[in-house]
PDB file of C-alpha atoms in Angstrom:
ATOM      1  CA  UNK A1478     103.032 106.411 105.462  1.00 56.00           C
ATOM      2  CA  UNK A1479     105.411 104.235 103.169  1.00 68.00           C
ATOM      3  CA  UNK A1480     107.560 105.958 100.364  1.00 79.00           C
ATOM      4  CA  UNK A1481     106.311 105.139  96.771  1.00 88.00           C
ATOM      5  CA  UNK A1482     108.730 103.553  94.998  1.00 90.00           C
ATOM      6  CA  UNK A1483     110.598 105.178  92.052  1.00 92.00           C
ATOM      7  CA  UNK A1484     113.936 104.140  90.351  1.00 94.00           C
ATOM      8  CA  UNK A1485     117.226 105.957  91.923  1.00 92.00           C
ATOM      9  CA  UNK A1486     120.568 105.930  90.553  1.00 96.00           C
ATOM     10  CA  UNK A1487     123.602 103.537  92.464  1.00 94.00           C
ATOM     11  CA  UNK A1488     126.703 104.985  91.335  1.00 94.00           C
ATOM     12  CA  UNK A1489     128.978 102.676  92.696  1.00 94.00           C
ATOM     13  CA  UNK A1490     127.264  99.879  90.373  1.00 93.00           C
ATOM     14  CA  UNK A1491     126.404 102.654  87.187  1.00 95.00           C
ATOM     15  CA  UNK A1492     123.226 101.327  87.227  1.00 96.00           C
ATOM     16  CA  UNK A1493     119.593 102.197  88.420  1.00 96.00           C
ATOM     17  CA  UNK A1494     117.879 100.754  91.383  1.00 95.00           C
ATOM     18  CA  UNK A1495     114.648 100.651  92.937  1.00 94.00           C
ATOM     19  CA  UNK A1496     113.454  99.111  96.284  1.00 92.00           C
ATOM     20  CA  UNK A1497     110.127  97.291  96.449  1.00 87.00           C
ATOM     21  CA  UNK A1498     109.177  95.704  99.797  1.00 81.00           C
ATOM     22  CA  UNK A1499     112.670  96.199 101.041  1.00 83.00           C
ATOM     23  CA  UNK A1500     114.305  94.039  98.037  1.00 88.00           C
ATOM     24  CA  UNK A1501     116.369  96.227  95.984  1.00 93.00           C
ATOM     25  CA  UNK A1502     115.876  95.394  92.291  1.00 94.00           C
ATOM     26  CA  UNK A1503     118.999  96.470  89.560  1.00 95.00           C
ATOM     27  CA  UNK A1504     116.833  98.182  86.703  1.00 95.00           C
ATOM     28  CA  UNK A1505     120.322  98.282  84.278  1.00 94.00           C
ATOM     29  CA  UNK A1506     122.498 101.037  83.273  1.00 95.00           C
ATOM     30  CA  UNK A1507     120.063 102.691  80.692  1.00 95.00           C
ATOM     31  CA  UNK A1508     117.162 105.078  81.869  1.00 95.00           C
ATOM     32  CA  UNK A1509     114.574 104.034  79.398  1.00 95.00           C
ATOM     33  CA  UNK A1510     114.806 100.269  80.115  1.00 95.00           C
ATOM     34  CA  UNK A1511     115.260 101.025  83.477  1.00 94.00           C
ATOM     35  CA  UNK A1512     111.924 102.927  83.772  1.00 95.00           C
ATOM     36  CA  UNK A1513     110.492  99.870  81.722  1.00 95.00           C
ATOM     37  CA  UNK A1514     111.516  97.118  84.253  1.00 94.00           C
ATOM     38  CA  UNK A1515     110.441  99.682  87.120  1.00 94.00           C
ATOM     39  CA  UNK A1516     106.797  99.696  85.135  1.00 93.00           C
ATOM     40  CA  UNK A1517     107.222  96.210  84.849  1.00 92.00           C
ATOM     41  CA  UNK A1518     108.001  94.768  88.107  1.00 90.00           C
ATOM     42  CA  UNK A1519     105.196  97.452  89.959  1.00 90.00           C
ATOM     43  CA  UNK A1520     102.714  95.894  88.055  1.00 90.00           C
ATOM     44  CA  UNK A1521     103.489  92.436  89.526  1.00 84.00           C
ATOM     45  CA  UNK A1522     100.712  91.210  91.898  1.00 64.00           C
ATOM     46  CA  UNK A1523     102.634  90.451  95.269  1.00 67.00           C
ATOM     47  CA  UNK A1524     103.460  87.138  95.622  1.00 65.00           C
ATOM     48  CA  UNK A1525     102.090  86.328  99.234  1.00 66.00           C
ATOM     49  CA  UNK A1526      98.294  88.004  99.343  1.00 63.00           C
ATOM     50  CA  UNK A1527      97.376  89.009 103.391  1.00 63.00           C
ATOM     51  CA  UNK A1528      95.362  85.679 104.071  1.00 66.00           C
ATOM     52  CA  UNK A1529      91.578  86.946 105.787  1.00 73.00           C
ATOM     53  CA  UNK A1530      91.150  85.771 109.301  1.00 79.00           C
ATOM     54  CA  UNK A1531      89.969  87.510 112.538  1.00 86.00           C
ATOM     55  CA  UNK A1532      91.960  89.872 114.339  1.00 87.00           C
ATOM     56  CA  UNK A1533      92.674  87.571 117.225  1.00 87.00           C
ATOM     57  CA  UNK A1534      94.119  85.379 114.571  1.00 89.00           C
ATOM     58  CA  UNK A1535      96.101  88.116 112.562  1.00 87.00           C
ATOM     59  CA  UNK A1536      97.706  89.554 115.736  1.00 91.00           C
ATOM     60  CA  UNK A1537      99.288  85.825 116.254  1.00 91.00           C
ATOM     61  CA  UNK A1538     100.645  85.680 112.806  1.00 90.00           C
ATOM     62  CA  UNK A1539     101.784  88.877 113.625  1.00 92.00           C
ATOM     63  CA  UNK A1540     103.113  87.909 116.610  1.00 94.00           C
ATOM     64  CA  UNK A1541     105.150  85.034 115.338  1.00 94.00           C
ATOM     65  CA  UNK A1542     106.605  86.672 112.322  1.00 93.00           C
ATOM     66  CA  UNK A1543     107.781  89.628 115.036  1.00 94.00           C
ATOM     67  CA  UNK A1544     109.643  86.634 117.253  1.00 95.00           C
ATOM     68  CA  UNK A1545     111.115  85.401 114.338  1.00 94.00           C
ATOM     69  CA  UNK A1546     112.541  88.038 112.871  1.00 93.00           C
ATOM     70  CA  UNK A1547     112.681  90.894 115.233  1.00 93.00           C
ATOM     71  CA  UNK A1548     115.002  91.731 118.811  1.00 95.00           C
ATOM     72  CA  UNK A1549     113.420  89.699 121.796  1.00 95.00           C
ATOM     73  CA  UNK A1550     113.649  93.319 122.959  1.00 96.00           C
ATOM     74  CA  UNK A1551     110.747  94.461 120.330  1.00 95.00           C
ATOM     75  CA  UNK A1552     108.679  91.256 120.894  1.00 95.00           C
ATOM     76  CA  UNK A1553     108.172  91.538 124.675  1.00 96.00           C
ATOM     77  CA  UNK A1554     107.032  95.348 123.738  1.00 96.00           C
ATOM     78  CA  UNK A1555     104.547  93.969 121.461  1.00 95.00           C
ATOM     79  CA  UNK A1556     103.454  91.500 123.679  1.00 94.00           C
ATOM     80  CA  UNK A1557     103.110  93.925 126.816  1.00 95.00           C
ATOM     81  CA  UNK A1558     100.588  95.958 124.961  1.00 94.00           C
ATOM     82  CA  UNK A1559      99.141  93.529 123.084  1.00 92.00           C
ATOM     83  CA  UNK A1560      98.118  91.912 125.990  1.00 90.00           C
ATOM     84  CA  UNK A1561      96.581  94.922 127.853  1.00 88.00           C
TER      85      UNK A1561
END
């Protein structure tokens, strides 16, 4: 199960952080307006909504985004048991 997100401290920047989705937002330097923009960008909709479809047809999207963006390595593991 995925971590919930919560705002951390970078020191290197002197500034909070917080990582939604794998993109790693700067929140500032104070902790009240930092916990604001945290509040703030959490209750954001996501941008791209999963789009309905069958499983046949979800497995290919799948499938494409994982040749796209993962190691040939991972895709032909994917596609071995996907194919079983």
């Amino acid at each position: 199960m995925a971590r919930r997100p919560k705002p951390w401290w970078r020191a290197q920047c002197n500034q909070y952080y917080v990582t939604i989705n794998g993109v790693q937002h700067p929140l500032g330097p104070e902790k009240k307006e930092a916990e604001r923009r945290f509040h703030e960008l959490m209750s954001k909709a996501p941008e791209e909504p999963i789009a309905p479809g069958t499983v046949a047809e979800v497995v290919e999207h799948f499938m494409d985004w994982t040749q796209l963006h993962r190691a040939p390595r991972t895709y032909d593991w994917y596609k071995e048991r996907i194919d079983r």
